[in-house]
PDB file of C-alpha atoms in Angstrom:
ATOM      1  CA  MET A   1      90.392  21.825 110.811  1.00 54.00           C
ATOM      2  CA  THR A   2      90.878  20.812 107.235  1.00 55.00           C
ATOM      3  CA  VAL A   3      94.068  21.142 105.139  1.00 50.00           C
ATOM      4  CA  ALA A   4      93.681  20.767 101.404  1.00 53.00           C
ATOM      5  CA  ALA A   5      96.203  20.734  98.570  1.00 45.00           C
ATOM      6  CA  THR A   6      95.509  19.936  94.947  1.00 46.00           C
ATOM      7  CA  ASP A   7      98.820  21.384  93.877  1.00 48.00           C
ATOM      8  CA  HIS A   8     101.336  23.897  95.180  1.00 48.00           C
ATOM      9  CA  ALA A   9      99.163  26.905  94.123  1.00 49.00           C
ATOM     10  CA  GLU A  10      95.948  25.585  95.793  1.00 73.00           C
ATOM     11  CA  ARG A  11      96.986  24.854  99.338  1.00 90.00           C
ATOM     12  CA  SER A  12      94.419  25.990 101.957  1.00 94.00           C
ATOM     13  CA  VAL A  13      93.489  25.571 105.526  1.00 95.00           C
ATOM     14  CA  THR A  14      89.855  25.544 106.821  1.00 96.00           C
ATOM     15  CA  VAL A  15      89.125  26.176 110.474  1.00 97.00           C
ATOM     16  CA  ARG A  16      86.101  26.825 112.716  1.00 96.00           C
ATOM     17  CA  GLY A  17      86.093  29.577 115.212  1.00 97.00           C
ATOM     18  CA  SER A  18      83.606  30.214 118.113  1.00 96.00           C
ATOM     19  CA  GLY A  19      82.815  33.370 119.916  1.00 96.00           C
ATOM     20  CA  ILE A  20      80.613  33.602 123.038  1.00 95.00           C
ATOM     21  CA  VAL A  21      79.354  36.676 124.821  1.00 93.00           C
ATOM     22  CA  SER A  22      77.492  36.216 128.072  1.00 92.00           C
ATOM     23  CA  ALA A  23      75.387  39.049 129.469  1.00 90.00           C
ATOM     24  CA  VAL A  24      72.506  39.551 132.016  1.00 87.00           C
ATOM     25  CA  PRO A  25      69.253  39.985 130.043  1.00 87.00           C
ATOM     26  CA  ASP A  26      67.724  43.514 130.446  1.00 84.00           C
ATOM     27  CA  LEU A  27      64.120  42.692 129.630  1.00 85.00           C
ATOM     28  CA  VAL A  28      61.571  40.030 130.510  1.00 87.00           C
ATOM     29  CA  ARG A  29      58.432  39.092 128.619  1.00 88.00           C
ATOM     30  CA  VAL A  30      55.477  37.690 130.481  1.00 89.00           C
ATOM     31  CA  THR A  31      52.188  36.339 129.359  1.00 91.00           C
ATOM     32  CA  VAL A  32      49.327  37.356 131.582  1.00 91.00           C
ATOM     33  CA  THR A  33      45.746  35.916 131.238  1.00 93.00           C
ATOM     34  CA  VAL A  34      42.728  37.428 133.038  1.00 94.00           C
ATOM     35  CA  THR A  35      39.735  35.081 133.449  1.00 93.00           C
ATOM     36  CA  ALA A  36      36.317  35.289 134.890  1.00 94.00           C
ATOM     37  CA  THR A  37      33.402  32.782 135.204  1.00 94.00           C
ATOM     38  CA  ARG A  38      29.953  34.149 135.641  1.00 94.00           C
ATOM     39  CA  PRO A  39      26.432  32.829 135.026  1.00 94.00           C
ATOM     40  CA  ALA A  40      25.920  35.247 132.074  1.00 94.00           C
ATOM     41  CA  VAL A  41      28.177  35.978 129.141  1.00 94.00           C
ATOM     42  CA  ALA A  42      27.827  39.847 129.744  1.00 94.00           C
ATOM     43  CA  ASP A  43      28.781  39.514 133.388  1.00 94.00           C
ATOM     44  CA  ALA A  44      31.814  37.425 132.550  1.00 94.00           C
ATOM     45  CA  PHE A  45      33.041  39.993 130.049  1.00 93.00           C
ATOM     46  CA  GLU A  46      32.386  42.886 132.376  1.00 93.00           C
ATOM     47  CA  ALA A  47      34.464  41.072 135.190  1.00 93.00           C
ATOM     48  CA  VAL A  48      37.275  40.541 132.818  1.00 94.00           C
ATOM     49  CA  ALA A  49      37.248  44.074 131.623  1.00 93.00           C
ATOM     50  CA  ARG A  50      37.302  45.343 135.203  1.00 92.00           C
ATOM     51  CA  SER A  51      40.332  43.237 136.194  1.00 93.00           C
ATOM     52  CA  THR A  52      42.158  43.872 132.955  1.00 93.00           C
ATOM     53  CA  THR A  53      41.713  47.574 133.484  1.00 93.00           C
ATOM     54  CA  ALA A  54      43.160  47.345 136.943  1.00 93.00           C
ATOM     55  CA  VAL A  55      46.130  45.256 135.649  1.00 93.00           C
ATOM     56  CA  THR A  56      46.863  47.631 132.698  1.00 93.00           C
ATOM     57  CA  ASP A  57      46.546  50.826 134.899  1.00 93.00           C
ATOM     58  CA  THR A  58      49.089  49.292 137.271  1.00 92.00           C
ATOM     59  CA  LEU A  59      51.470  48.361 134.510  1.00 91.00           C
ATOM     60  CA  ARG A  60      51.263  51.866 132.978  1.00 90.00           C
ATOM     61  CA  GLY A  61      52.072  53.282 136.369  1.00 89.00           C
ATOM     62  CA  TYR A  62      55.406  51.393 136.178  1.00 87.00           C
ATOM     63  CA  GLY A  63      56.050  52.645 132.692  1.00 87.00           C
ATOM     64  CA  VAL A  64      54.834  49.546 130.766  1.00 89.00           C
ATOM     65  CA  ALA A  65      52.950  50.903 127.766  1.00 85.00           C
ATOM     66  CA  GLY A  66      52.863  51.210 124.160  1.00 88.00           C
ATOM     67  CA  PRO A  67      54.394  48.306 122.250  1.00 89.00           C
ATOM     68  CA  ASP A  68      55.296  46.773 125.605  1.00 91.00           C
ATOM     69  CA  LEU A  69      51.750  46.086 126.468  1.00 92.00           C
ATOM     70  CA  ALA A  70      49.667  44.257 123.876  1.00 93.00           C
ATOM     71  CA  THR A  71      46.385  42.182 123.837  1.00 92.00           C
ATOM     72  CA  THR A  72      47.102  38.913 122.183  1.00 92.00           C
ATOM     73  CA  GLY A  73      43.920  36.946 122.875  1.00 92.00           C
ATOM     74  CA  LEU A  74      40.173  37.264 123.804  1.00 92.00           C
ATOM     75  CA  SER A  75      37.861  34.377 124.145  1.00 93.00           C
ATOM     76  CA  VAL A  76      34.588  33.227 125.822  1.00 93.00           C
ATOM     77  CA  HIS A  77      33.277  29.614 126.260  1.00 92.00           C
ATOM     78  CA  SER A  78      30.432  27.987 128.054  1.00 93.00           C
ATOM     79  CA  GLU A  79      30.936  25.863 131.210  1.00 90.00           C
ATOM     80  CA  THR A  80      28.867  22.740 131.241  1.00 90.00           C
ATOM     81  CA  THR A  81      28.137  19.854 133.659  1.00 87.00           C
ATOM     82  CA  TRP A  82      26.650  16.475 132.843  1.00 84.00           C
ATOM     83  CA  THR A  83      23.882  15.013 135.011  1.00 80.00           C
ATOM     84  CA  GLU A  84      22.338  11.487 134.669  1.00 81.00           C
ATOM     85  CA  GLY A  85      18.933  11.702 133.033  1.00 76.00           C
ATOM     86  CA  ARG A  86      19.409  15.404 132.126  1.00 78.00           C
ATOM     87  CA  GLY A  87      22.461  15.305 129.956  1.00 80.00           C
ATOM     88  CA  SER A  88      24.784  18.411 129.539  1.00 86.00           C
ATOM     89  CA  GLU A  89      23.702  21.659 130.996  1.00 87.00           C
ATOM     90  CA  VAL A  90      25.369  25.104 130.682  1.00 89.00           C
ATOM     91  CA  THR A  91      26.251  26.387 134.221  1.00 90.00           C
ATOM     92  CA  GLY A  92      28.083  29.637 133.305  1.00 94.00           C
ATOM     93  CA  TYR A  93      30.446  31.337 130.835  1.00 95.00           C
ATOM     94  CA  THR A  94      34.124  31.905 131.161  1.00 95.00           C
ATOM     95  CA  ALA A  95      35.621  34.947 129.485  1.00 95.00           C
ATOM     96  CA  ALA A  96      39.367  35.524 129.122  1.00 95.00           C
ATOM     97  CA  THR A  97      41.915  37.997 127.674  1.00 94.00           C
ATOM     98  CA  THR A  98      45.669  37.579 127.319  1.00 94.00           C
ATOM     99  CA  LEU A  99      48.244  40.317 127.604  1.00 93.00           C
ATOM    100  CA  GLN A 100      51.879  40.181 126.333  1.00 92.00           C
ATOM    101  CA  ILE A 101      53.939  42.313 128.683  1.00 91.00           C
ATOM    102  CA  THR A 102      57.507  43.383 128.203  1.00 90.00           C
ATOM    103  CA  VAL A 103      59.247  44.704 131.243  1.00 87.00           C
ATOM    104  CA  ARG A 104      62.482  46.683 130.623  1.00 83.00           C
ATOM    105  CA  GLU A 105      64.889  47.030 133.382  1.00 73.00           C
ATOM    106  CA  ALA A 106      65.677  50.704 132.386  1.00 54.00           C
ATOM    107  CA  GLY A 107      61.954  51.571 132.218  1.00 48.00           C
ATOM    108  CA  ALA A 108      60.765  49.991 135.465  1.00 47.00           C
ATOM    109  CA  ALA A 109      61.075  53.267 137.454  1.00 48.00           C
ATOM    110  CA  ALA A 110      63.429  52.102 140.286  1.00 49.00           C
ATOM    111  CA  SER A 111      61.537  48.797 140.640  1.00 60.00           C
ATOM    112  CA  SER A 112      62.801  45.392 139.545  1.00 71.00           C
ATOM    113  CA  PRO A 113      60.762  43.495 136.882  1.00 74.00           C
ATOM    114  CA  ALA A 114      59.694  40.930 139.592  1.00 76.00           C
ATOM    115  CA  GLN A 115      58.156  43.817 141.605  1.00 81.00           C
ATOM    116  CA  VAL A 116      56.278  44.954 138.403  1.00 83.00           C
ATOM    117  CA  VAL A 117      54.981  41.428 137.885  1.00 82.00           C
ATOM    118  CA  ALA A 118      53.986  41.221 141.557  1.00 85.00           C
ATOM    119  CA  ALA A 119      52.085  44.364 141.410  1.00 87.00           C
ATOM    120  CA  CYS A 120      50.352  43.139 138.202  1.00 85.00           C
ATOM    121  CA  VAL A 121      49.300  39.944 139.952  1.00 85.00           C
ATOM    122  CA  GLY A 122      48.083  41.911 142.956  1.00 87.00           C
ATOM    123  CA  ALA A 123      45.907  44.153 140.796  1.00 89.00           C
ATOM    124  CA  GLY A 124      44.273  41.192 138.972  1.00 86.00           C
ATOM    125  CA  GLY A 125      43.686  39.193 142.143  1.00 85.00           C
ATOM    126  CA  ASP A 126      42.205  35.731 141.777  1.00 84.00           C
ATOM    127  CA  ASP A 127      41.236  36.468 138.147  1.00 86.00           C
ATOM    128  CA  ILE A 128      44.868  36.518 136.873  1.00 89.00           C
ATOM    129  CA  ARG A 129      47.024  33.722 135.480  1.00 88.00           C
ATOM    130  CA  LEU A 130      50.659  34.012 134.591  1.00 85.00           C
ATOM    131  CA  GLY A 131      52.248  32.193 131.580  1.00 82.00           C
ATOM    132  CA  GLY A 132      55.826  31.664 131.009  1.00 78.00           C
ATOM    133  CA  LEU A 133      58.834  34.022 131.345  1.00 80.00           C
ATOM    134  CA  GLU A 134      61.227  34.848 128.532  1.00 85.00           C
ATOM    135  CA  PHE A 135      64.378  36.718 129.072  1.00 87.00           C
ATOM    136  CA  ASP A 136      65.904  38.730 126.225  1.00 88.00           C
ATOM    137  CA  PHE A 137      68.079  41.638 125.333  1.00 89.00           C
ATOM    138  CA  ALA A 138      66.897  45.081 124.177  1.00 86.00           C
ATOM    139  CA  ASP A 139      69.892  45.241 121.742  1.00 88.00           C
ATOM    140  CA  PRO A 140      70.935  41.693 120.796  1.00 91.00           C
ATOM    141  CA  ALA A 141      72.696  42.968 117.574  1.00 93.00           C
ATOM    142  CA  ALA A 142      75.450  44.544 119.614  1.00 93.00           C
ATOM    143  CA  LEU A 143      76.088  41.276 121.474  1.00 93.00           C
ATOM    144  CA  THR A 144      76.018  39.258 118.243  1.00 94.00           C
ATOM    145  CA  ALA A 145      78.662  41.643 116.648  1.00 95.00           C
ATOM    146  CA  THR A 146      80.991  41.131 119.632  1.00 95.00           C
ATOM    147  CA  ALA A 147      80.530  37.324 119.431  1.00 95.00           C
ATOM    148  CA  ARG A 148      81.305  37.513 115.739  1.00 96.00           C
ATOM    149  CA  ASP A 149      84.490  39.439 116.461  1.00 97.00           C
ATOM    150  CA  ARG A 150      85.613  36.754 118.845  1.00 97.00           C
ATOM    151  CA  ALA A 151      84.686  33.915 116.487  1.00 97.00           C
ATOM    152  CA  TRP A 152      86.805  35.554 113.776  1.00 97.00           C
ATOM    153  CA  ALA A 153      89.764  36.101 116.202  1.00 97.00           C
ATOM    154  CA  ASP A 154      89.508  32.340 117.337  1.00 97.00           C
ATOM    155  CA  ALA A 155      89.427  31.094 113.731  1.00 97.00           C
ATOM    156  CA  LEU A 156      92.401  33.409 112.810  1.00 97.00           C
ATOM    157  CA  ALA A 157      94.499  32.216 115.754  1.00 97.00           C
ATOM    158  CA  LYS A 158      93.897  28.530 114.795  1.00 97.00           C
ATOM    159  CA  ALA A 159      94.645  29.066 111.102  1.00 96.00           C
ATOM    160  CA  GLU A 160      97.918  30.922 111.849  1.00 96.00           C
ATOM    161  CA  GLN A 161      98.979  28.164 114.334  1.00 96.00           C
ATOM    162  CA  TYR A 162      98.352  25.470 111.595  1.00 95.00           C
ATOM    163  CA  ALA A 163     100.142  27.534 108.960  1.00 94.00           C
ATOM    164  CA  SER A 164     103.156  27.906 111.293  1.00 94.00           C
ATOM    165  CA  LEU A 165     103.275  24.282 112.121  1.00 94.00           C
ATOM    166  CA  SER A 166     103.238  23.397 108.376  1.00 93.00           C
ATOM    167  CA  ARG A 167     106.030  26.190 107.941  1.00 94.00           C
ATOM    168  CA  ARG A 168     103.853  28.180 105.760  1.00 94.00           C
ATOM    169  CA  ALA A 169     102.042  31.564 106.043  1.00 95.00           C
ATOM    170  CA  LEU A 170      98.407  32.491 105.690  1.00 95.00           C
ATOM    171  CA  GLY A 171      97.341  34.103 102.423  1.00 94.00           C
ATOM    172  CA  GLU A 172      94.105  35.537 101.268  1.00 95.00           C
ATOM    173  CA  VAL A 173      90.650  34.390 102.624  1.00 96.00           C
ATOM    174  CA  LEU A 174      88.965  32.089 100.181  1.00 95.00           C
ATOM    175  CA  ASP A 175      85.569  31.277 101.977  1.00 95.00           C
ATOM    176  CA  ILE A 176      83.657  32.598 105.115  1.00 96.00           C
ATOM    177  CA  ALA A 177      80.506  30.900 106.324  1.00 96.00           C
ATOM    178  CA  GLU A 178      78.705  31.589 109.604  1.00 95.00           C
ATOM    179  CA  VAL A 179      77.576  28.258 111.121  1.00 87.00           C
ATOM    180  CA  ASP A 180      74.178  27.986 112.684  1.00 76.00           C
ATOM    181  CA  ILE A 181      74.429  25.929 116.027  1.00 67.00           C
ATOM    182  CA  GLY A 182      70.893  26.510 117.385  1.00 52.00           C
ATOM    183  CA  ASP A 183      69.971  27.791 120.727  1.00 50.00           C
ATOM    184  CA  VAL A 184      72.546  28.249 123.475  1.00 55.00           C
ATOM    185  CA  SER A 185      71.416  27.226 126.958  1.00 53.00           C
ATOM    186  CA  PRO A 186      71.680  30.029 129.553  1.00 48.00           C
ATOM    187  CA  ARG A 187      74.184  29.759 132.415  1.00 44.00           C
ATOM    188  CA  PRO A 188      72.821  30.640 135.736  1.00 40.00           C
ATOM    189  CA  VAL A 189      74.557  33.312 137.932  1.00 36.00           C
ATOM    190  CA  ALA A 190      73.710  34.646 141.352  1.00 33.00           C
ATOM    191  CA  LYS A 191      71.767  37.658 140.271  1.00 36.00           C
ATOM    192  CA  ALA A 192      67.992  38.087 140.384  1.00 38.00           C
ATOM    193  CA  PHE A 193      65.338  40.540 139.099  1.00 40.00           C
ATOM    194  CA  ALA A 194      63.676  40.694 142.496  1.00 39.00           C
ATOM    195  CA  ALA A 195      64.585  43.083 145.319  1.00 38.00           C
ATOM    196  CA  ALA A 196      65.015  41.743 148.836  1.00 37.00           C
ATOM    197  CA  ASP A 197      61.376  42.545 149.637  1.00 44.00           C
ATOM    198  CA  SER A 198      59.775  40.858 146.600  1.00 49.00           C
ATOM    199  CA  PRO A 199      57.613  37.791 147.201  1.00 53.00           C
ATOM    200  CA  ILE A 200      59.315  35.777 144.510  1.00 57.00           C
ATOM    201  CA  ALA A 201      62.816  36.213 143.164  1.00 60.00           C
ATOM    202  CA  VAL A 202      62.986  35.797 139.460  1.00 63.00           C
ATOM    203  CA  GLU A 203      66.477  34.536 138.571  1.00 64.00           C
ATOM    204  CA  ARG A 204      67.455  35.805 135.174  1.00 67.00           C
ATOM    205  CA  GLY A 205      71.060  34.379 135.138  1.00 75.00           C
ATOM    206  CA  GLU A 206      73.305  35.104 132.147  1.00 82.00           C
ATOM    207  CA  LYS A 207      72.172  34.456 128.579  1.00 86.00           C
ATOM    208  CA  PRO A 208      75.043  33.592 126.154  1.00 90.00           C
ATOM    209  CA  THR A 209      75.143  34.755 122.534  1.00 91.00           C
ATOM    210  CA  ARG A 210      77.228  32.542 120.396  1.00 94.00           C
ATOM    211  CA  VAL A 211      78.534  32.803 116.798  1.00 95.00           C
ATOM    212  CA  ASP A 212      80.444  30.088 114.952  1.00 96.00           C
ATOM    213  CA  VAL A 213      82.305  30.843 111.742  1.00 97.00           C
ATOM    214  CA  ARG A 214      84.087  28.568 109.276  1.00 97.00           C
ATOM    215  CA  VAL A 215      86.859  30.160 107.306  1.00 97.00           C
ATOM    216  CA  ARG A 216      89.149  28.981 104.547  1.00 96.00           C
ATOM    217  CA  TRP A 217      92.557  30.634 103.966  1.00 96.00           C
ATOM    218  CA  ARG A 218      95.113  30.116 101.219  1.00 95.00           C
ATOM    219  CA  VAL A 219      98.438  28.989 102.659  1.00 94.00           C
ATOM    220  CA  VAL A 220     101.566  30.084 100.851  1.00 93.00           C
TER     221      VAL A 220
END
């Protein structure tokens, strides 16, 4: 809090308000990579294509399609081994494709996102590799708006208190600035994506959305 006064007509109070809204994320993004190593390049690509088709067909069966299912990578490289006296020799080829999957709670057809991921892994078998999980909201703007309302109310309450303590009243708003505080760490809660019969429970916890605002009022 800052109180400034250059003369009786320029008295002001500056405060910072914070607003936090915590909610359970309603979607999860998963990176899935399908790989296969075979003696020939064509065989490696064919194996990857077969496993990828099984994975994508399974995902579409759970309603994961369109923009929620995207190929983000495709690669092939040789596998080599080094032998004394013979040097480096190619022993096979590894092909890989990467999928970015977004599983929405509302679109998972009575199945939890953990069950969808488990089904995906089952379809891909030994050829599948899972990347990191990212939890998010389908409509983050609504949460941000609520956090902004709370930040304003917090700032206003502080300013009114300081004005009262100084036996003055708040006048017009002179400046408003939203303050960037960076990422806010999620707070865990006892709620999981997985159903009781899922092999792995994916704990999503609560993800807070925070807005900080700095406001300067004239005091009269």
